[in-house]
Amino acid sequence: MKVPKKITPDRIRESIVQVFFKTGIPLEPLVGYLYDVLTGLGFSYTNSPIKQQSSSLGITPQPNEMVVNLIPQYLFFNEKIKIQLHPNNSLVFNCINNYIGWGEYFKIIKQTLNALKKGELFHSYSRIGIRYISEFPNIDISDKINFSYKLNVLNKAIDSGNFR
């Protein structure tokens, strides 16, 4: 299957790849190990938000509004993507400004994960989640959605949007 190089119009506002890993290293020293490996790949480190984006609830912080994070932020970034370390043993990759395309995005993710595994920081990767959040300004998407799913086992229509 060919993956498009560019989507026009580009409506992707968030492109999130979350990788869960197994390690024997506690969170605090892990930040230092990640620092060593990721700065070697050209990433910088900060413990502050890189870009104030709207939250998943659709609330955008105002320019002079103070944002308080109750958990530490461990952020690594380059000019295109940021990587956030979460206490649940996961790394979250996200494009900083615009979606850079899956080819380039995957190349950076793969290079990063290979470097971390090579450095023996992670024993294995246990789960991956990929989420895209798209925005459709001035379009009523309810008229455009055509989704149906049939499971013969249940013998009834499925009207929920959550499947596992």
Coordinates of C-alpha atoms in Angstrom, one line a residue:
M1 CA 0.0 0.0 0.0
K2 CA 1.3 3.4 -0.9
V3 CA 1.2 6.1 1.8
P4 CA 0.6 9.6 0.5
K5 CA 3.5 12.1 0.8
K6 CA 1.2 15.1 1.4
I7 CA -2.4 15.5 2.3
T8 CA -4.2 18.5 0.9
P9 CA -5.9 20.2 2.6
D10 CA -4.0 19.2 5.7
R11 CA -6.5 19.0 8.5
I12 CA -4.4 17.0 11.0
R13 CA -3.9 19.1 14.2
E14 CA -2.4 16.4 16.4
S15 CA -0.5 13.2 15.3
I16 CA 0.3 11.1 18.4
V17 CA 2.3 7.9 18.5
Q18 CA 2.5 6.4 22.0
V19 CA 4.9 3.6 22.6
F20 CA 4.8 1.6 25.9
F21 CA 8.1 0.0 27.0
K22 CA 9.5 -2.3 29.7
T23 CA 12.5 -1.2 31.6
G24 CA 14.2 -2.0 34.9
I25 CA 15.2 1.7 35.4
P26 CA 13.2 4.0 37.7
L27 CA 11.7 7.1 36.1
E28 CA 14.1 9.7 37.5
P29 CA 17.4 8.1 36.4
L30 CA 15.6 7.1 33.1
V31 CA 15.3 10.8 32.3
G32 CA 19.1 11.1 32.4
Y33 CA 19.6 8.1 30.2
L34 CA 17.1 9.4 27.7
Y35 CA 18.8 12.8 27.8
D36 CA 22.1 11.1 26.9
V37 CA 20.7 9.1 24.0
L38 CA 18.2 11.6 22.6
T39 CA 20.6 14.6 22.7
G40 CA 23.0 12.4 20.7
L41 CA 20.2 12.1 18.1
G42 CA 19.8 15.9 17.9
F43 CA 17.0 16.4 20.4
S44 CA 17.0 19.2 23.0
Y45 CA 15.5 18.9 26.5
T46 CA 13.1 21.1 28.5
N47 CA 10.8 20.5 31.4
S48 CA 8.3 23.1 30.2
P49 CA 5.5 22.9 27.7
I50 CA 6.9 23.5 24.1
K51 CA 3.7 24.9 22.6
Q52 CA 0.4 25.8 24.2
Q53 CA -2.1 23.8 22.2
S54 CA -5.8 23.3 22.8
S55 CA -6.4 20.4 25.2
S56 CA -8.4 17.4 24.3
L57 CA -11.4 19.2 25.8
G58 CA -11.1 22.0 23.2
I59 CA -9.9 24.6 25.8
T60 CA -7.1 26.8 24.5
P61 CA -5.0 28.7 27.1
Q62 CA -5.1 32.5 26.7
P63 CA -1.9 34.3 26.0
N64 CA -1.4 35.7 29.6
E65 CA -2.9 32.7 31.3
M66 CA -0.7 30.6 33.6
V67 CA -0.7 26.9 32.9
V68 CA 0.0 24.6 35.9
N69 CA 1.2 21.0 35.3
L70 CA 0.7 18.8 38.3
I71 CA 3.0 16.1 37.0
P72 CA 6.6 16.7 35.9
Q73 CA 7.1 17.3 32.2
Y74 CA 10.0 15.5 30.5
L75 CA 10.1 16.8 27.0
F76 CA 12.7 16.2 24.3
F77 CA 12.3 18.0 21.0
N78 CA 13.8 18.9 17.7
E79 CA 12.5 21.3 15.0
K80 CA 9.8 18.9 13.9
I81 CA 8.7 16.6 16.7
K82 CA 8.6 16.4 20.5
I83 CA 8.9 13.3 22.6
Q84 CA 7.4 13.2 26.1
L85 CA 8.2 10.6 28.7
H86 CA 5.2 9.6 30.8
P87 CA 5.4 7.9 34.3
N88 CA 3.3 5.0 32.9
N89 CA 6.5 3.8 31.0
S90 CA 5.5 5.3 27.6
L91 CA 7.0 7.7 25.2
V92 CA 4.6 10.0 23.3
F93 CA 5.8 11.3 19.9
N94 CA 3.9 14.3 18.5
C95 CA 4.6 16.8 15.6
I96 CA 5.2 20.3 17.0
N97 CA 3.6 22.5 14.3
N98 CA 2.3 20.8 11.2
Y99 CA 2.1 17.1 10.4
I100 CA 5.3 16.1 8.6
G101 CA 4.0 13.0 6.8
W102 CA 4.2 9.4 7.9
G103 CA 7.4 8.6 6.0
E104 CA 9.5 11.2 7.8
Y105 CA 7.6 10.8 11.1
F106 CA 8.1 7.0 11.2
K107 CA 11.7 7.4 10.3
I108 CA 12.4 9.6 13.3
I109 CA 10.3 7.3 15.6
K110 CA 12.1 4.2 14.4
Q111 CA 15.6 5.8 14.7
T112 CA 14.7 6.9 18.3
L113 CA 13.3 3.5 19.4
N114 CA 16.3 1.6 17.9
A115 CA 18.8 3.9 19.7
L116 CA 17.0 3.4 23.0
K117 CA 16.8 -0.4 22.6
K118 CA 20.5 -0.5 21.4
G119 CA 21.5 1.4 24.6
E120 CA 19.7 -1.3 26.6
L121 CA 17.4 1.2 28.3
F122 CA 14.3 -0.7 27.3
H123 CA 13.9 -4.5 27.5
S124 CA 11.0 -4.5 25.0
Y125 CA 8.1 -2.5 23.6
S126 CA 4.8 -3.8 24.7
R127 CA 2.1 -1.7 23.1
I128 CA 1.7 1.1 20.6
G129 CA -1.1 3.6 20.1
I130 CA -1.6 5.9 17.1
R131 CA -4.1 8.7 17.2
Y132 CA -4.8 11.5 14.7
I133 CA -6.9 14.4 15.6
S134 CA -8.3 16.3 12.6
E135 CA -10.0 19.6 12.4
F136 CA -12.6 20.5 9.9
P137 CA -13.3 24.3 10.1
N138 CA -16.5 25.5 8.6
I139 CA -17.6 22.0 7.7
D140 CA -20.4 20.0 9.3
I141 CA -18.8 16.6 9.4
S142 CA -21.9 14.8 10.6
D143 CA -23.1 14.8 7.0
K144 CA -19.8 13.4 5.8
I145 CA -19.5 10.4 8.2
N146 CA -20.3 7.1 6.7
F147 CA -19.3 4.4 9.2
S148 CA -20.8 0.9 9.6
Y149 CA -19.5 -2.2 11.2
K150 CA -21.1 -5.6 11.4
L151 CA -20.2 -8.4 13.7
N152 CA -22.0 -11.6 12.7
V153 CA -21.5 -13.1 16.2
L154 CA -23.8 -10.5 17.8
N155 CA -26.6 -10.6 15.2
K156 CA -27.4 -7.0 15.9
A157 CA -26.2 -3.6 14.7
I158 CA -23.4 -1.9 16.6
D159 CA -24.1 1.7 17.4
S160 CA -21.1 2.4 19.6
G161 CA -17.8 4.1 18.5
N162 CA -15.6 2.2 20.9
F163 CA -14.2 -1.2 19.9
R164 CA -11.5 -3.3 21.6

